[in-house]
CSV table of C-alpha atoms in Angstrom, one decimal:
chain,number,residue,atom,x,y,z
A,1,MET,CA,-124.9,-26.0,5.2
A,2,ALA,CA,-125.8,-28.2,2.3
A,3,GLY,CA,-122.1,-28.8,1.7
A,4,LYS,CA,-121.5,-29.7,5.3
A,5,GLU,CA,-124.2,-32.1,5.1
A,6,ASP,CA,-122.8,-33.7,1.9
A,7,GLN,CA,-119.7,-34.2,3.8
A,8,LEU,CA,-121.6,-35.8,6.6
A,9,ALA,CA,-123.2,-38.0,4.4
A,10,ASN,CA,-120.0,-39.3,3.1
A,11,LEU,CA,-118.6,-39.9,6.1
A,12,GLU,CA,-121.5,-41.7,7.8
A,13,LYS,CA,-121.3,-43.9,4.8
A,14,GLU,CA,-117.5,-44.9,5.3
A,15,ILE,CA,-118.3,-45.2,9.2
A,16,ASN,CA,-120.9,-47.7,8.1
A,17,ALA,CA,-118.7,-49.6,6.2
A,18,PRO,CA,-117.8,-53.5,7.8
A,19,ASP,CA,-114.3,-52.8,7.8
A,20,PHE,CA,-114.3,-49.2,9.4
A,21,TRP,CA,-113.0,-50.1,12.7
A,22,ASN,CA,-109.8,-52.1,11.2
A,23,ASN,CA,-107.7,-49.1,11.3
A,24,PRO,CA,-108.8,-47.7,15.1
A,25,SER,CA,-106.7,-44.3,14.9
A,26,HIS,CA,-108.4,-43.3,11.6
A,27,ALA,CA,-111.6,-44.5,12.6
A,28,GLN,CA,-111.5,-42.1,15.6
A,29,LEU,CA,-110.6,-39.1,13.5
A,30,VAL,CA,-113.5,-40.0,11.2
A,31,SER,CA,-115.8,-40.5,14.0
A,32,LYS,CA,-114.7,-37.2,15.7
A,33,THR,CA,-115.1,-34.9,12.2
A,34,ALA,CA,-118.4,-36.7,11.7
A,35,ALA,CA,-119.5,-36.1,15.2
A,36,GLY,CA,-118.5,-32.0,14.8
A,37,PHE,CA,-120.2,-31.8,11.3
A,38,ARG,CA,-123.3,-33.3,13.3
A,39,GLU,CA,-123.3,-31.0,16.1
A,40,GLU,CA,-123.0,-28.2,13.7
A,41,ILE,CA,-125.6,-29.1,11.5
A,42,GLN,CA,-128.0,-29.7,14.2
A,43,ASP,CA,-127.1,-26.1,15.8
A,44,TRP,CA,-128.0,-24.5,12.6
A,45,HIS,CA,-131.2,-26.3,12.3
A,46,ALA,CA,-132.4,-25.2,15.7
A,47,LEU,CA,-131.5,-21.7,14.9
A,48,ASP,CA,-133.8,-21.7,11.7
A,49,ARG,CA,-136.6,-23.2,13.9
A,50,ARG,CA,-136.2,-20.2,16.4
A,51,LEU,CA,-136.2,-17.8,13.7
A,52,GLU,CA,-139.3,-19.6,12.0
A,53,ASP,CA,-141.2,-19.4,15.6
A,54,VAL,CA,-140.1,-15.5,16.1
A,55,LEU,CA,-141.6,-14.8,12.5
A,56,GLU,CA,-144.7,-16.6,13.3
A,57,LEU,CA,-145.3,-14.9,16.7
A,58,ALA,CA,-144.5,-11.2,15.3
A,59,GLY,CA,-147.1,-12.0,12.4
A,60,MET,CA,-149.8,-12.6,14.7
A,61,ASP,CA,-149.5,-8.8,15.7
A,62,ASP,CA,-150.2,-9.6,19.7
A,63,GLU,CA,-149.0,-6.4,22.0
A,64,SER,CA,-149.4,-8.8,24.9
A,65,LEU,CA,-146.2,-10.7,23.0
A,66,ARG,CA,-144.0,-7.8,22.5
A,67,ALA,CA,-141.8,-8.2,25.5
A,68,ASP,CA,-141.2,-12.0,24.7
A,69,LEU,CA,-140.4,-11.2,20.9
A,70,GLU,CA,-138.0,-8.5,21.9
A,71,ALA,CA,-136.2,-10.8,24.2
A,72,GLU,CA,-136.0,-13.7,21.7
A,73,ILE,CA,-134.9,-11.2,19.2
A,74,SER,CA,-131.9,-10.1,21.5
A,75,ALA,CA,-131.1,-13.6,22.3
A,76,LEU,CA,-131.0,-14.3,18.4
A,77,GLU,CA,-128.6,-11.2,17.9
A,78,ALA,CA,-126.0,-12.2,20.2
A,79,ASP,CA,-126.5,-15.8,19.0
A,80,LEU,CA,-125.9,-14.6,15.4
A,81,GLU,CA,-122.9,-12.3,16.6
A,82,LYS,CA,-121.3,-15.2,18.3
A,83,ARG,CA,-121.7,-17.0,15.0
A,84,SER,CA,-120.1,-14.5,13.1
A,85,PHE,CA,-116.9,-14.7,15.4
A,86,THR,CA,-116.8,-18.5,14.9
A,87,ALA,CA,-117.5,-18.2,11.2
A,88,MET,CA,-114.0,-16.4,10.9
A,89,LEU,CA,-112.4,-20.0,12.5
A,90,SER,CA,-112.9,-21.4,8.9
A,91,GLY,CA,-109.1,-22.5,8.1
A,92,PRO,CA,-108.3,-26.4,7.4
A,93,TYR,CA,-107.2,-26.6,11.1
A,94,ASP,CA,-108.9,-24.2,13.0
A,95,ALA,CA,-111.6,-26.9,14.7
A,96,GLU,CA,-108.9,-28.8,15.9
A,97,ASP,CA,-106.7,-29.2,19.3
A,98,ALA,CA,-103.8,-27.1,19.5
A,99,LEU,CA,-100.2,-27.7,20.7
A,100,LEU,CA,-98.5,-24.4,22.4
A,101,ALA,CA,-94.8,-24.4,22.8
A,102,ILE,CA,-93.4,-21.6,25.0
A,103,HIS,CA,-89.6,-20.6,24.7
A,104,ALA,CA,-88.1,-18.2,27.1
A,105,GLY,CA,-86.0,-15.8,25.0
A,106,ALA,CA,-83.7,-12.8,25.5
A,107,GLY,CA,-83.7,-11.1,28.9
A,108,GLY,CA,-82.1,-14.0,31.1
A,109,THR,CA,-83.8,-15.1,34.5
A,110,ASP,CA,-86.6,-12.3,33.8
A,111,SER,CA,-87.1,-14.1,30.5
A,112,GLN,CA,-87.8,-17.3,32.1
A,113,ASP,CA,-90.1,-16.0,34.8
A,114,TRP,CA,-92.3,-14.3,31.9
A,115,ALA,CA,-92.5,-17.7,30.0
A,116,SER,CA,-93.9,-19.4,33.3
A,117,MET,CA,-96.3,-16.3,33.4
A,118,LEU,CA,-97.4,-16.4,30.1
A,119,MET,CA,-98.1,-20.4,30.5
A,120,ARG,CA,-100.2,-19.5,33.8
A,121,MET,CA,-102.1,-16.9,31.4
A,122,PHE,CA,-102.8,-19.5,28.6
A,123,LEU,CA,-103.8,-22.4,31.1
A,124,ARG,CA,-106.4,-20.1,32.9
A,125,TRP,CA,-107.7,-18.9,29.4
A,126,ALA,CA,-108.0,-22.8,28.6
A,127,ASP,CA,-109.7,-23.5,31.8
A,128,GLN,CA,-112.3,-20.3,31.3
A,129,HIS,CA,-113.5,-22.0,28.1
A,130,GLY,CA,-113.6,-25.6,29.4
A,131,TYR,CA,-110.5,-26.7,27.2
A,132,SER,CA,-108.3,-29.6,29.0
A,133,THR,CA,-104.9,-29.3,29.3
A,134,ASP,CA,-101.9,-31.4,29.7
A,135,ILE,CA,-98.4,-30.3,30.1
A,136,TRP,CA,-96.1,-32.6,27.6
A,137,ASP,CA,-92.8,-31.3,28.3
A,138,SER,CA,-91.0,-28.6,30.3
A,139,ALA,CA,-87.7,-27.3,31.5
A,140,GLU,CA,-87.3,-25.2,34.6
A,141,GLY,CA,-85.1,-22.2,34.7
A,142,GLU,CA,-82.1,-22.1,36.8
A,143,GLU,CA,-83.5,-19.8,39.3
A,144,ALA,CA,-87.1,-19.0,38.5
A,145,GLY,CA,-89.6,-19.9,35.7
A,146,ILE,CA,-89.3,-22.0,32.9
A,147,LYS,CA,-87.1,-22.3,29.9
A,148,SER,CA,-89.6,-24.0,27.4
A,149,ALA,CA,-93.1,-26.0,27.9
A,150,THR,CA,-95.1,-27.7,25.5
A,151,ILE,CA,-98.8,-28.0,26.1
A,152,ALA,CA,-101.6,-29.7,24.6
A,153,ILE,CA,-105.0,-28.0,24.7
A,154,ASN,CA,-108.0,-29.8,23.7
A,155,GLY,CA,-111.1,-28.6,22.8
A,156,LYS,CA,-113.0,-27.2,19.9
A,157,TYR,CA,-111.5,-24.5,17.7
A,158,ALA,CA,-108.3,-24.6,20.4
A,159,TYR,CA,-106.1,-24.1,17.4
A,160,GLY,CA,-108.2,-21.3,15.4
A,161,TYR,CA,-108.5,-19.4,18.7
A,162,LEU,CA,-104.7,-19.7,19.8
A,163,ARG,CA,-103.3,-19.2,16.4
A,164,SER,CA,-103.6,-15.4,17.2
A,165,GLU,CA,-100.9,-15.7,20.2
A,166,LYS,CA,-97.9,-17.2,17.8
A,167,GLY,CA,-95.2,-15.1,17.7
A,168,VAL,CA,-93.2,-13.0,20.3
A,169,HIS,CA,-94.4,-11.7,23.5
A,170,ARG,CA,-92.8,-8.4,25.2
A,171,LEU,CA,-92.6,-7.8,28.7
A,172,VAL,CA,-91.6,-4.2,30.4
A,173,ARG,CA,-91.7,-4.0,34.3
A,174,LEU,CA,-89.2,-3.7,37.4
A,175,SER,CA,-87.3,-6.5,37.5
A,176,PRO,CA,-88.3,-8.7,40.9
A,177,PHE,CA,-84.6,-10.4,40.0
A,178,ASP,CA,-82.6,-7.0,40.2
A,179,SER,CA,-81.4,-5.8,43.5
A,180,ALA,CA,-81.7,-2.3,42.1
A,181,HIS,CA,-85.1,-2.8,41.0
A,182,ARG,CA,-84.6,-1.6,37.6
A,183,ARG,CA,-86.7,-1.7,34.6
A,184,HIS,CA,-86.5,-4.9,32.2
A,185,THR,CA,-87.7,-5.9,29.1
A,186,SER,CA,-88.1,-9.6,28.8
A,187,PHE,CA,-88.8,-11.4,25.5
A,188,THR,CA,-90.6,-15.2,25.0
A,189,LEU,CA,-91.6,-16.8,21.7
A,190,VAL,CA,-94.7,-18.8,21.5
A,191,GLU,CA,-95.7,-21.2,19.0
A,192,VAL,CA,-99.0,-22.6,18.3
A,193,LEU,CA,-99.7,-25.9,16.3
A,194,PRO,CA,-102.4,-27.7,15.2
A,195,GLN,CA,-102.8,-31.3,16.8
A,196,ILE,CA,-102.9,-34.0,13.8
A,197,ALA,CA,-103.5,-37.7,14.2
A,198,LEU,CA,-100.5,-40.0,14.2
A,199,ASP,CA,-101.8,-41.8,10.9
A,200,SER,CA,-102.9,-38.5,9.2
A,201,PRO,CA,-101.7,-38.9,5.3
A,202,GLU,CA,-100.9,-35.3,5.2
A,203,VAL,CA,-97.3,-36.1,7.1
A,204,GLN,CA,-95.5,-39.0,6.1
A,205,ILE,CA,-92.5,-40.0,8.2
A,206,ASP,CA,-89.8,-42.2,7.3
A,207,PRO,CA,-88.4,-44.1,10.4
A,208,ALA,CA,-84.7,-44.1,8.8
A,209,ASP,CA,-85.0,-40.1,9.2
A,210,LEU,CA,-85.4,-40.5,13.2
A,211,LYS,CA,-82.7,-40.6,15.7
A,212,ILE,CA,-84.5,-41.5,19.1
A,213,ASP,CA,-82.7,-40.9,22.3
A,214,VAL,CA,-84.0,-42.2,25.7
A,215,PHE,CA,-83.0,-40.6,28.9
A,216,ARG,CA,-84.0,-40.0,32.7
A,217,SER,CA,-86.9,-37.5,33.2
A,218,SER,CA,-85.5,-34.1,35.2
A,219,GLY,CA,-87.4,-33.4,38.1
A,220,ALA,CA,-87.2,-31.4,41.3
A,221,GLY,CA,-85.4,-34.2,43.4
A,222,GLY,CA,-86.6,-36.6,45.8
A,223,GLN,CA,-89.2,-39.0,45.4
A,224,ASN,CA,-90.1,-37.4,41.9
A,225,VAL,CA,-86.7,-38.3,40.3
A,226,GLN,CA,-87.2,-41.0,37.7
A,227,LYS,CA,-85.0,-43.8,38.3
A,228,ASN,CA,-86.0,-45.5,35.0
A,229,ALA,CA,-85.2,-44.0,31.5
A,230,THR,CA,-88.5,-42.8,30.4
A,231,ALA,CA,-88.2,-39.2,28.6
A,232,ILE,CA,-87.7,-39.4,24.9
A,233,ARG,CA,-86.1,-36.8,22.6
A,234,ILE,CA,-86.6,-37.4,18.6
A,235,THR,CA,-84.5,-35.7,16.0
A,236,HIS,CA,-85.9,-35.4,12.7
A,237,LEU,CA,-82.5,-35.7,10.5
A,238,PRO,CA,-83.7,-34.1,7.3
A,239,THR,CA,-84.7,-30.7,9.1
A,240,GLY,CA,-82.9,-30.9,12.2
A,241,ILE,CA,-86.0,-30.6,14.3
A,242,VAL,CA,-85.7,-31.9,17.9
A,243,VAL,CA,-88.6,-32.7,20.2
A,244,THR,CA,-88.3,-34.0,23.8
A,245,CYS,CA,-91.3,-35.3,26.1
A,246,GLN,CA,-90.5,-36.5,29.6
A,247,ASN,CA,-93.7,-35.5,31.7
A,248,GLU,CA,-95.3,-39.0,31.5
A,249,ARG,CA,-94.1,-41.8,33.6
A,250,SER,CA,-94.3,-44.5,30.6
A,251,GLN,CA,-92.2,-44.1,27.8
A,252,SER,CA,-94.2,-45.5,25.3
A,253,GLN,CA,-96.7,-42.3,26.1
A,254,ASN,CA,-93.5,-39.9,25.7
A,255,ARG,CA,-92.8,-41.4,22.4
A,256,GLU,CA,-96.4,-41.0,20.9
A,257,PHE,CA,-96.4,-37.6,22.5
A,258,ALA,CA,-93.0,-36.4,21.2
A,259,MET,CA,-94.0,-38.1,17.9
A,260,ARG,CA,-97.4,-36.0,17.5
A,261,ILE,CA,-95.5,-32.8,18.2
A,262,LEU,CA,-93.0,-33.6,15.5
A,263,ARG,CA,-95.7,-34.1,13.0
A,264,SER,CA,-97.5,-30.9,13.8
A,265,ARG,CA,-93.8,-29.3,13.5
A,266,LEU,CA,-93.6,-31.0,10.4
A,267,LEU,CA,-97.0,-30.0,9.3
A,268,GLU,CA,-96.4,-26.3,10.2
A,269,ILE,CA,-93.2,-26.6,7.7
A,270,LYS,CA,-95.5,-27.6,4.8
A,271,LYS,CA,-97.8,-24.9,5.5
A,272,ALA,CA,-95.0,-22.4,5.6
A,273,GLU,CA,-93.6,-23.9,2.1
A,274,LYS,CA,-97.0,-23.6,0.3
A,275,ASP,CA,-97.5,-19.9,1.4
A,276,GLU,CA,-93.6,-19.4,0.6
A,277,GLU,CA,-93.1,-18.2,4.1
A,278,ILE,CA,-90.3,-21.0,5.5
A,279,ALA,CA,-89.9,-19.3,8.9
A,280,VAL,CA,-89.3,-23.0,10.7
A,281,LEU,CA,-86.9,-24.8,8.4
A,282,ARG,CA,-84.5,-26.7,10.4
A,283,GLY,CA,-85.6,-25.2,13.5
A,284,GLU,CA,-84.6,-21.5,12.7
A,285,TYR,CA,-87.4,-20.0,14.5
A,286,THR,CA,-88.1,-16.1,14.6
A,287,LYS,CA,-85.8,-14.8,17.0
A,288,ALA,CA,-87.3,-13.8,20.4
A,289,GLU,CA,-85.8,-10.2,20.8
A,290,TRP,CA,-86.3,-6.7,20.2
A,291,GLY,CA,-88.3,-5.4,17.1
A,292,SER,CA,-90.1,-9.0,16.5
A,293,GLN,CA,-92.9,-8.8,19.0
A,294,ILE,CA,-96.7,-9.0,18.6
A,295,ARG,CA,-97.8,-7.9,21.8
A,296,SER,CA,-96.5,-5.9,24.4
A,297,TYR,CA,-97.6,-6.1,28.0
A,298,VAL,CA,-96.3,-2.9,29.8
A,299,LEU,CA,-96.2,-3.0,33.8
A,300,HIS,CA,-94.1,0.0,34.5
A,301,PRO,CA,-94.1,2.9,34.2
A,302,TYR,CA,-98.0,2.3,33.2
A,303,GLN,CA,-100.1,-0.4,32.7
A,304,MET,CA,-101.0,-1.5,29.1
A,305,VAL,CA,-101.1,-4.7,26.9
A,306,LYS,CA,-101.0,-3.7,23.2
A,307,ASP,CA,-101.2,-6.0,20.1
A,308,HIS,CA,-98.9,-4.5,17.5
A,309,ARG,CA,-100.6,-6.0,14.7
A,310,THR,CA,-104.2,-4.9,15.7
A,311,GLU,CA,-103.3,-1.7,17.3
A,312,TYR,CA,-106.2,-3.2,20.1
A,313,GLU,CA,-105.0,-2.5,23.3
A,314,THR,CA,-106.5,-2.6,27.2
A,315,GLY,CA,-105.2,-1.0,30.7
A,316,ASN,CA,-106.3,-4.1,32.2
A,317,THR,CA,-103.4,-5.7,32.4
A,318,GLN,CA,-103.9,-8.2,35.5
A,319,ALA,CA,-107.1,-9.5,33.4
A,320,VAL,CA,-105.3,-10.3,30.7
A,321,LEU,CA,-102.6,-11.9,32.4
A,322,ASP,CA,-105.3,-13.7,34.2
A,323,GLY,CA,-106.2,-15.3,30.7
A,324,ASP,CA,-108.8,-12.9,29.5
A,325,LEU,CA,-107.4,-12.9,26.0
A,326,ASP,CA,-110.6,-13.0,23.8
A,327,GLU,CA,-110.7,-9.6,22.7
A,328,PHE,CA,-107.2,-9.9,21.5
A,329,MET,CA,-108.4,-12.8,19.6
A,330,GLU,CA,-111.2,-11.8,18.0
A,331,ALA,CA,-109.5,-8.5,17.1
A,332,TYR,CA,-106.7,-10.6,15.5
A,333,LEU,CA,-109.1,-12.7,13.4
A,334,ARG,CA,-111.1,-9.6,12.1
A,335,TRP,CA,-107.9,-7.9,11.1
A,336,LYS,CA,-106.7,-11.0,9.4
A,337,ARG,CA,-109.9,-11.6,7.6
């Protein structure tokens, strides 16, 4: 905790500088970081005072206080268990907001429907945890579901929790799109990226490396069709990464969000290169197909969701599809330690 108090002191010194707000985006990032440190430090000090109070009451050896002491000790144990879980979220970006990208893979219409089911699952999980969500980009499937979607999920530790979901998700069920009602297997790729500030020094982008196209947003038709070109497509020429954003009505907003997605993707490449695990370069992501899944969701002939990395599984498939993912996330974090 002393180290974090020192970091907070340095941040507060920067905040109190006369020219601090000359760079608003950087100032907001520093202020947010300082607020997070401040909240965490105050929280630990409050826990320390609770422990001192319990020890003081226990030292009084008063039998009439036993019930209250046992209740407080149980509450403290639950608090410490929760903190031990949070302590596993110690990566450099774990406390940040997240970008979740969903891509339908092998399986045709079933895969696109599966992609929309996953989007619903993650949106419900975020809502249950009080996180705000914003769909920055989406492409509908020809018959059902979605081909792809990019969702911003904002809240403390959003990236830390969601990084357990990165990979291929496999669904086995009786297909509602097959007239013979046969069993089908579908695959969808989920990417999870940390959101970083536009002026972050971690990622430098040369404007000459960008190809920017403007086009009309696609929609369901009728009054929802955009008559003006507000959608943005940005191609990063050195890597071949292409990002689009079309869900905002303002071209400037779509451009900003597209740049934020691009920065996050470039940061992911930088991390992969650092770890000698280059899996994203030039858009060559893990293929969403047989043999590469991280988790299987089986709805027929039996009910089970199983994570193939941690071996954690449950038969309550409906709860998982309704956003009950915490046990899978915790199992992953413990396995990854």
